[in-house]
Coordinates of C-alpha atoms in Angstrom, one line a residue:
Chain A
X1 CA -30.3 19.9 58.4
X2 CA -26.8 20.6 56.6
X3 CA -26.1 24.4 56.4
X4 CA -23.0 25.7 54.0
X5 CA -21.3 28.9 54.6
X6 CA -18.0 30.7 53.3
X7 CA -15.4 31.8 56.1
X8 CA -12.1 34.1 55.8
X9 CA -11.1 31.8 59.0
X10 CA -11.9 28.4 59.9
X11 CA -14.1 29.6 62.8
X12 CA -17.8 29.7 62.8
X13 CA -17.8 32.4 65.6
X14 CA -16.3 34.9 63.1
X15 CA -18.3 36.5 60.4
X16 CA -19.4 35.1 57.1
X17 CA -17.2 36.0 54.1
X18 CA -18.4 38.6 51.8
X19 CA -17.9 36.7 48.7
X20 CA -18.7 32.8 48.2
X21 CA -17.0 31.1 45.6
X22 CA -13.3 32.6 46.1
X23 CA -13.6 32.8 50.0
X24 CA -10.6 30.9 51.6
X25 CA -12.6 28.2 53.6
X26 CA -15.9 26.7 53.7
X27 CA -17.9 25.1 56.5
X28 CA -20.8 22.8 56.7
X29 CA -22.9 22.7 59.9
X30 CA -25.0 20.1 60.7
X31 CA -28.2 21.2 62.8
X32 CA -28.9 17.7 64.0
X33 CA -25.6 16.9 65.9
X34 CA -24.4 20.6 66.0
X35 CA -21.2 19.7 64.3
X36 CA -19.1 21.9 62.1
X37 CA -16.5 20.6 59.6
X38 CA -14.4 23.2 57.9
X39 CA -12.8 22.6 54.4
X40 CA -10.2 24.6 52.5
X41 CA -12.0 25.9 49.2
X42 CA -10.6 24.2 46.3
X43 CA -12.5 26.9 44.0
X44 CA -10.7 29.7 45.3
X45 CA -7.9 29.8 42.7
X46 CA -9.9 28.4 39.9
X47 CA -9.0 30.3 36.5
X48 CA -12.8 30.2 35.7
X49 CA -15.9 28.5 36.7
X50 CA -15.2 29.2 40.4
X51 CA -18.9 29.6 41.0
X52 CA -19.9 26.4 39.4
X53 CA -17.0 24.5 41.3
X54 CA -17.9 26.2 44.7
X55 CA -21.8 25.1 44.5
X56 CA -20.8 21.7 43.3
X57 CA -18.9 21.3 46.4
X58 CA -21.8 21.9 48.5
X59 CA -24.1 19.9 46.3
X60 CA -21.7 16.9 46.6
X61 CA -21.8 17.3 50.3
X62 CA -25.8 17.2 50.3
X63 CA -26.1 20.5 52.1
X64 CA -29.7 21.8 52.3
X65 CA -29.1 25.5 52.8
X66 CA -26.5 28.1 51.9
X67 CA -26.1 31.2 53.6
X68 CA -24.2 33.9 51.6
X69 CA -24.2 37.8 51.1
X70 CA -24.1 37.6 47.3
X71 CA -23.9 34.7 44.8
X72 CA -23.2 34.5 41.3
X73 CA -25.7 33.3 38.7
X74 CA -23.9 30.2 37.8
X75 CA -23.5 29.2 41.4
X76 CA -27.4 30.0 42.0
X77 CA -28.3 27.6 39.1
X78 CA -26.3 24.8 40.4
X79 CA -27.3 25.1 43.8
X80 CA -31.2 26.0 43.1
X81 CA -31.3 22.9 40.6
X82 CA -30.1 20.8 43.4
X83 CA -32.9 22.2 45.5
X84 CA -30.6 23.8 47.9
X85 CA -32.3 26.9 49.8
X86 CA -30.5 30.2 49.7
X87 CA -30.4 32.8 52.6
X88 CA -29.0 36.1 53.1
X89 CA -27.4 36.6 56.7
X90 CA -27.6 39.8 58.9
X91 CA -24.4 41.9 58.5
X92 CA -24.1 42.5 62.1
X93 CA -24.1 39.0 63.5
X94 CA -21.4 36.1 63.4
X95 CA -21.7 33.1 61.2
X96 CA -23.0 30.9 63.9
X97 CA -25.4 33.1 65.1
X98 CA -26.8 33.5 61.5
X99 CA -26.9 29.7 61.4
X100 CA -29.2 29.5 64.5
X101 CA -31.4 32.3 62.9
X102 CA -31.9 30.2 59.9
X103 CA -32.6 27.2 62.1
X104 CA -35.3 29.4 63.8
X105 CA -36.5 30.3 60.3
X106 CA -35.8 34.0 60.9
X107 CA -33.4 34.5 57.8
X108 CA -34.6 36.2 54.6
X109 CA -34.2 34.3 51.1
X110 CA -31.0 35.8 49.1
X111 CA -31.8 38.2 46.7
X112 CA -28.6 39.6 45.5
X113 CA -27.4 37.6 42.8
X114 CA -24.7 39.1 40.4
X115 CA -23.4 37.9 37.0
X116 CA -20.1 36.8 38.1
X117 CA -16.7 38.2 38.3
X118 CA -15.2 37.4 35.1
X119 CA -11.7 38.3 34.0
X120 CA -10.4 37.4 30.8
Chain B
X1 CA 12.9 58.0 3.8
X2 CA 12.0 54.9 2.2
X3 CA 8.9 52.7 2.1
X4 CA 10.2 49.4 3.3
X5 CA 9.5 46.1 1.2
X6 CA 9.6 42.9 3.2
X7 CA 8.8 39.3 2.2
X8 CA 9.6 37.0 5.0
X9 CA 6.7 37.0 7.4
X10 CA 7.4 38.9 10.6
X11 CA 4.5 39.5 13.1
X12 CA 4.7 42.5 15.4
X13 CA 2.1 43.0 18.0
X14 CA 1.1 46.3 19.3
X15 CA -0.2 46.7 22.9
X16 CA -0.6 49.0 25.8
X17 CA -2.6 47.6 28.8
X18 CA -4.4 51.0 29.2
X19 CA -6.8 51.5 26.4
X20 CA -6.7 54.9 24.9
X21 CA -3.0 54.9 24.8
X22 CA -2.9 54.7 20.8
X23 CA -2.8 51.0 19.9
X24 CA -5.0 51.3 16.9
X25 CA -3.3 54.6 15.9
X26 CA 0.3 53.2 15.9
X27 CA -0.7 49.8 14.3
X28 CA -2.7 51.5 11.6
X29 CA -0.2 54.1 10.8
X30 CA 2.7 51.6 10.9
X31 CA 1.2 49.2 8.7
X32 CA 0.6 52.2 6.4
X33 CA 4.2 52.9 5.9
X34 CA 5.2 48.9 5.5
X35 CA 4.9 47.9 1.8
X36 CA 2.6 44.8 1.5
X37 CA 1.9 44.7 5.1
X38 CA -1.1 43.0 6.8
X39 CA -2.9 44.7 9.7
X40 CA -4.7 42.2 12.0
X41 CA -7.3 44.0 14.3
X42 CA -7.4 41.7 17.5
X43 CA -9.4 44.3 19.5
X44 CA -12.4 42.1 18.7
X45 CA -14.8 43.6 21.1
X46 CA -14.7 46.9 19.4
X47 CA -12.6 46.6 16.0
X48 CA -12.1 50.0 14.3
X49 CA -8.8 49.9 12.6
X50 CA -10.4 48.9 9.1
X51 CA -11.8 52.7 9.3
X52 CA -8.6 54.3 8.7
X53 CA -7.8 52.5 5.6
X54 CA -10.1 54.3 3.3
X55 CA -11.6 53.0 0.2
X56 CA -10.8 49.4 1.2
X57 CA -12.8 46.8 -0.6
X58 CA -14.3 43.8 1.6
X59 CA -13.0 40.5 0.0
X60 CA -14.4 38.0 2.5
X61 CA -16.3 37.8 5.5
X62 CA -16.1 34.4 7.4
X63 CA -18.2 33.3 10.3
X64 CA -16.1 31.6 13.3
X65 CA -17.4 29.1 15.4
X66 CA -16.3 27.4 18.6
X67 CA -17.4 23.7 19.9
X68 CA -19.5 23.3 23.1
X69 CA -20.3 19.8 24.1
X70 CA -23.9 18.6 23.9
X71 CA -25.1 15.5 25.9
X72 CA -27.1 12.4 24.9
X73 CA -29.5 11.8 27.8
X74 CA -30.1 8.2 26.6
X75 CA -26.5 7.5 26.4
X76 CA -25.2 9.1 29.5
X77 CA -25.0 7.0 32.6
X78 CA -24.0 9.6 35.2
X79 CA -20.4 8.3 35.5
X80 CA -19.3 12.0 36.1
X81 CA -15.8 11.4 34.2
X82 CA -16.6 14.5 32.2
X83 CA -17.4 16.8 35.1
X84 CA -14.5 15.9 37.0
X85 CA -12.2 16.1 33.9
X86 CA -13.2 19.7 33.1
X87 CA -10.2 21.8 34.5
X88 CA -12.5 25.1 33.8
X89 CA -15.6 23.9 36.0
X90 CA -17.6 24.5 32.7
X91 CA -19.6 21.2 33.8
X92 CA -21.7 20.9 36.9
X93 CA -23.1 17.5 37.9
X94 CA -26.6 17.7 39.3
X95 CA -29.2 14.8 39.5
X96 CA -26.7 12.6 38.1
X97 CA -26.3 14.3 34.8
X98 CA -23.8 17.0 33.4
X99 CA -25.0 20.4 33.2
X100 CA -22.9 22.6 30.8
X101 CA -22.3 26.4 31.5
X102 CA -21.2 27.5 28.2
X103 CA -19.6 30.7 28.5
X104 CA -17.5 28.9 30.9
X105 CA -16.5 26.1 28.5
X106 CA -13.0 26.6 26.7
X107 CA -13.9 24.5 23.7
X108 CA -10.9 22.0 24.7
X109 CA -12.9 19.0 23.5
X110 CA -11.7 17.0 26.7
X111 CA -15.2 15.8 27.9
X112 CA -16.0 14.2 24.8
X113 CA -12.6 12.1 24.7
X114 CA -13.2 11.0 28.3
X115 CA -16.7 9.8 27.9
X116 CA -16.6 6.2 27.4
X117 CA -20.3 5.9 26.5
X118 CA -20.6 8.1 23.4
X119 CA -23.0 10.3 25.2
X120 CA -21.0 13.7 24.2
X121 CA -21.1 15.3 20.7
X122 CA -19.6 18.7 19.9
X123 CA -21.9 21.4 18.2
X124 CA -20.3 24.3 16.8
X125 CA -21.8 28.0 18.1
X126 CA -21.2 31.1 16.2
X127 CA -18.8 33.4 18.1
X128 CA -18.2 36.3 15.6
X129 CA -16.6 36.9 12.1
X130 CA -13.8 38.1 10.5
X131 CA -13.8 40.6 7.8
X132 CA -10.8 40.7 5.3
X133 CA -10.3 43.8 3.3
X134 CA -7.9 45.0 0.5
X135 CA -6.8 48.2 -0.2
X136 CA -3.7 48.3 -2.7
X137 CA -0.8 46.2 -1.5
X138 CA -2.4 46.1 2.1
X139 CA -4.4 43.5 3.8
X140 CA -6.7 44.4 6.5
X141 CA -8.4 41.9 8.9
X142 CA -10.8 42.7 11.3
X143 CA -12.2 40.4 14.0
X144 CA -15.7 41.1 15.4
X145 CA -16.9 39.3 18.4
X146 CA -20.5 38.4 18.6
X147 CA -22.4 40.6 21.4
X148 CA -22.7 38.6 24.5
X149 CA -19.8 36.0 23.9
X150 CA -17.7 36.0 26.9
X151 CA -14.4 34.8 25.4
X152 CA -12.4 36.4 22.5
X153 CA -9.7 33.7 22.5
X154 CA -10.8 31.6 20.0
X155 CA -11.6 34.5 17.6
X156 CA -8.3 36.0 18.1
X157 CA -6.6 32.8 17.2
X158 CA -8.5 32.6 13.8
X159 CA -7.6 36.4 13.3
X160 CA -4.0 35.6 13.8
X161 CA -4.2 32.7 11.1
X162 CA -4.8 35.6 8.7
X163 CA -1.0 36.8 9.0
X164 CA 0.8 37.4 5.8
X165 CA 4.2 39.2 5.1
X166 CA 4.8 41.6 7.6
X167 CA 1.9 41.7 10.3
X168 CA 1.1 44.5 12.8
X169 CA -1.3 42.8 15.3
X170 CA -3.6 45.5 17.0
X171 CA -4.0 43.8 20.4
X172 CA -6.9 44.2 22.8
X173 CA -6.6 46.3 26.0
X174 CA -5.6 44.9 29.3
X175 CA -3.3 42.1 29.9
X176 CA -5.8 39.2 30.4
X177 CA -6.1 36.0 28.2
X178 CA -7.3 37.8 25.0
X179 CA -4.1 40.0 24.9
X180 CA -1.9 36.8 25.8
X181 CA -3.5 35.2 22.7
X182 CA -2.9 38.2 20.4
X183 CA 0.9 38.3 21.1
X184 CA 1.4 34.4 20.4
X185 CA 3.9 33.9 17.7
X186 CA 5.1 37.8 18.0
X187 CA 8.6 38.3 17.1
X188 CA 8.4 41.7 18.7
X189 CA 6.1 43.7 20.7
X190 CA 5.5 47.8 20.5
X191 CA 4.2 48.8 23.8
X192 CA 2.2 52.0 23.4
X193 CA 2.2 54.3 26.4
X194 CA 1.5 57.9 27.3
X195 CA 3.2 60.3 29.8
X196 CA 0.5 59.6 32.7
X197 CA 0.6 57.6 36.0
X198 CA -2.1 55.6 34.9
X199 CA -0.4 54.5 31.8
X200 CA 3.1 53.7 33.6
X201 CA 1.1 51.5 35.8
X202 CA -0.6 49.5 33.2
X203 CA 2.6 49.3 30.8
X204 CA 4.7 48.1 33.8
X205 CA 2.2 45.0 34.0
X206 CA 2.4 44.5 30.3
X207 CA 6.3 44.6 30.6
X208 CA 5.7 41.7 33.1
X209 CA 3.4 39.8 30.5
X210 CA 5.8 40.2 27.5
X211 CA 8.8 39.2 29.4
X212 CA 7.0 36.1 30.4
X213 CA 6.2 35.2 26.8
X214 CA 9.9 36.1 26.2
X215 CA 9.2 38.6 23.5
X216 CA 11.6 41.4 22.6
X217 CA 9.8 44.6 23.1
X218 CA 10.4 48.4 22.8
X219 CA 8.1 51.5 23.3
X220 CA 6.6 54.1 21.9
X221 CA 5.6 57.2 23.6
X222 CA 2.4 58.5 22.4
X223 CA 1.0 62.1 23.3
X224 CA 4.4 63.0 24.3
X225 CA 4.7 66.3 26.2
X226 CA 8.7 67.4 27.4
X227 CA 7.2 68.6 30.7
X228 CA 6.1 65.2 31.6
X229 CA 7.6 62.4 29.6
X230 CA 9.9 61.7 32.4
X231 CA 7.0 59.9 33.9
X232 CA 7.8 57.2 31.2
X233 CA 11.2 57.7 30.2
X234 CA 12.6 57.1 33.5
X235 CA 11.1 54.0 33.7
X236 CA 12.1 53.0 30.3
X237 CA 15.9 53.9 30.8
X238 CA 15.7 52.2 34.4
X239 CA 14.8 48.9 32.6
X240 CA 17.2 49.7 29.8
X241 CA 14.9 48.8 26.8
X242 CA 14.7 51.1 23.6
X243 CA 12.2 54.0 23.2
X244 CA 11.4 53.5 19.6
X245 CA 9.4 56.6 18.8
X246 CA 7.8 59.9 20.5
X247 CA 4.6 60.9 18.8
X248 CA 3.7 64.7 20.2
X249 CA 0.6 65.5 21.9
X250 CA -0.8 67.4 19.3
X251 CA -4.4 68.7 18.4
X252 CA -3.9 68.3 14.8
X253 CA -3.0 64.6 15.1
X254 CA -5.9 64.0 17.4
X255 CA -8.5 65.7 15.1
X256 CA -7.2 63.5 12.0
X257 CA -7.2 60.3 13.7
X258 CA -10.8 61.4 15.2
X259 CA -12.0 61.8 11.5
X260 CA -10.8 58.5 10.7
X261 CA -7.7 59.6 8.6
X262 CA -4.0 58.1 8.8
X263 CA -1.9 60.8 9.9
X264 CA 0.8 59.1 8.1
X265 CA -0.9 60.0 4.8
X266 CA -1.7 63.5 5.6
X267 CA 0.8 64.8 8.2
X268 CA 4.3 65.0 6.9
X269 CA 5.7 65.3 10.6
X270 CA 3.7 62.3 11.6
X271 CA 4.7 60.3 8.4
X272 CA 8.3 60.9 9.1
X273 CA 7.9 59.5 12.8
X274 CA 6.2 56.2 11.5
X275 CA 8.6 55.9 8.6
X276 CA 11.5 56.2 11.1
X277 CA 9.9 53.7 13.3
X278 CA 9.7 51.1 10.5
X279 CA 13.4 52.0 9.2
X280 CA 14.4 51.6 12.8
X281 CA 12.5 48.1 13.2
X282 CA 14.2 47.3 10.2
X283 CA 17.8 48.1 11.6
X284 CA 17.1 45.8 14.6
X285 CA 16.5 43.2 12.3
X286 CA 12.9 42.9 13.2
X287 CA 11.4 43.6 9.7
X288 CA 13.9 41.6 7.9

């Protein structure tokens, strides 16, 4: 299973970023070989449509699940239409600990969907 | 004190950053003292300037559209060119098909141009309307954005097309895309401010914006109170720009404005201030 997350630093021992589409980095963890790949988030500085662009990145990389604190409704639409499952992390845990919980089926489905942070 | 007559088209934008500083107050009253002027209300989320021109006559009401792409599933081969082309990320690519997020779409038409299979056709969607009023020698134009529409830019652009003679553009608050659209083509910007820290902070952002667009500007200090005017005046002096007018903080002015009256019709002192402002703009060559 491939799991996508947004990060403040390129380190899954740190926390998952509070926001998704405009986080500095993304990581994709492959539970089959326990490998993690880090990416600079190209959607971070988008003038608009950051949610769509960030979600498309994970769709194109064939992830199966996303762990995020909050997601915008456009990102959710792109992800769910591509059959990507969405989970809410536990606040007190690091990214890798949350990933391990997800693998053990211990994370709840994400419910915090916002209507986007639009500006002009 | 004379009423100014102008023939050549001149566009003056009135903006403030902070809402409630007095953009509509200044633009309606300034239009009122300029002969044959046009007032364009580009605050399209809540246009109310037309209310101040009593007994105006509605002469036209035009619907405004923008274009968004539609996709012919039979012709689309899933090449993804349109999705990759879209600079605004308004298109996602799911299950080998493009998916439009219409509120993100900027109606640039690029996706239709790059599609080699003729699978994309644009369709018009209604984004609001433009009401055109006449009152004596004045033209009053009000852009009204449809509720739920995300971007005011297309509508403002069409409101600006209604400019005629000396045109006063009542801009939206803030300093984002819609404000930038509203000041396009302006020969001069009037920055309306009030003696508060909040207004000072906002007007500095507006100064940055108009300097970026390289448009000359000056200030109107509204709700002026000698004891606190230094908040704004020190700043204006520090950047060496003109303070064009000061409008006193007055219960009478506020009451008349709240009742939908133009103080330049009803209050001799306020009228003098706006006529002097128009004269000053004329002397500076802005109204000539």
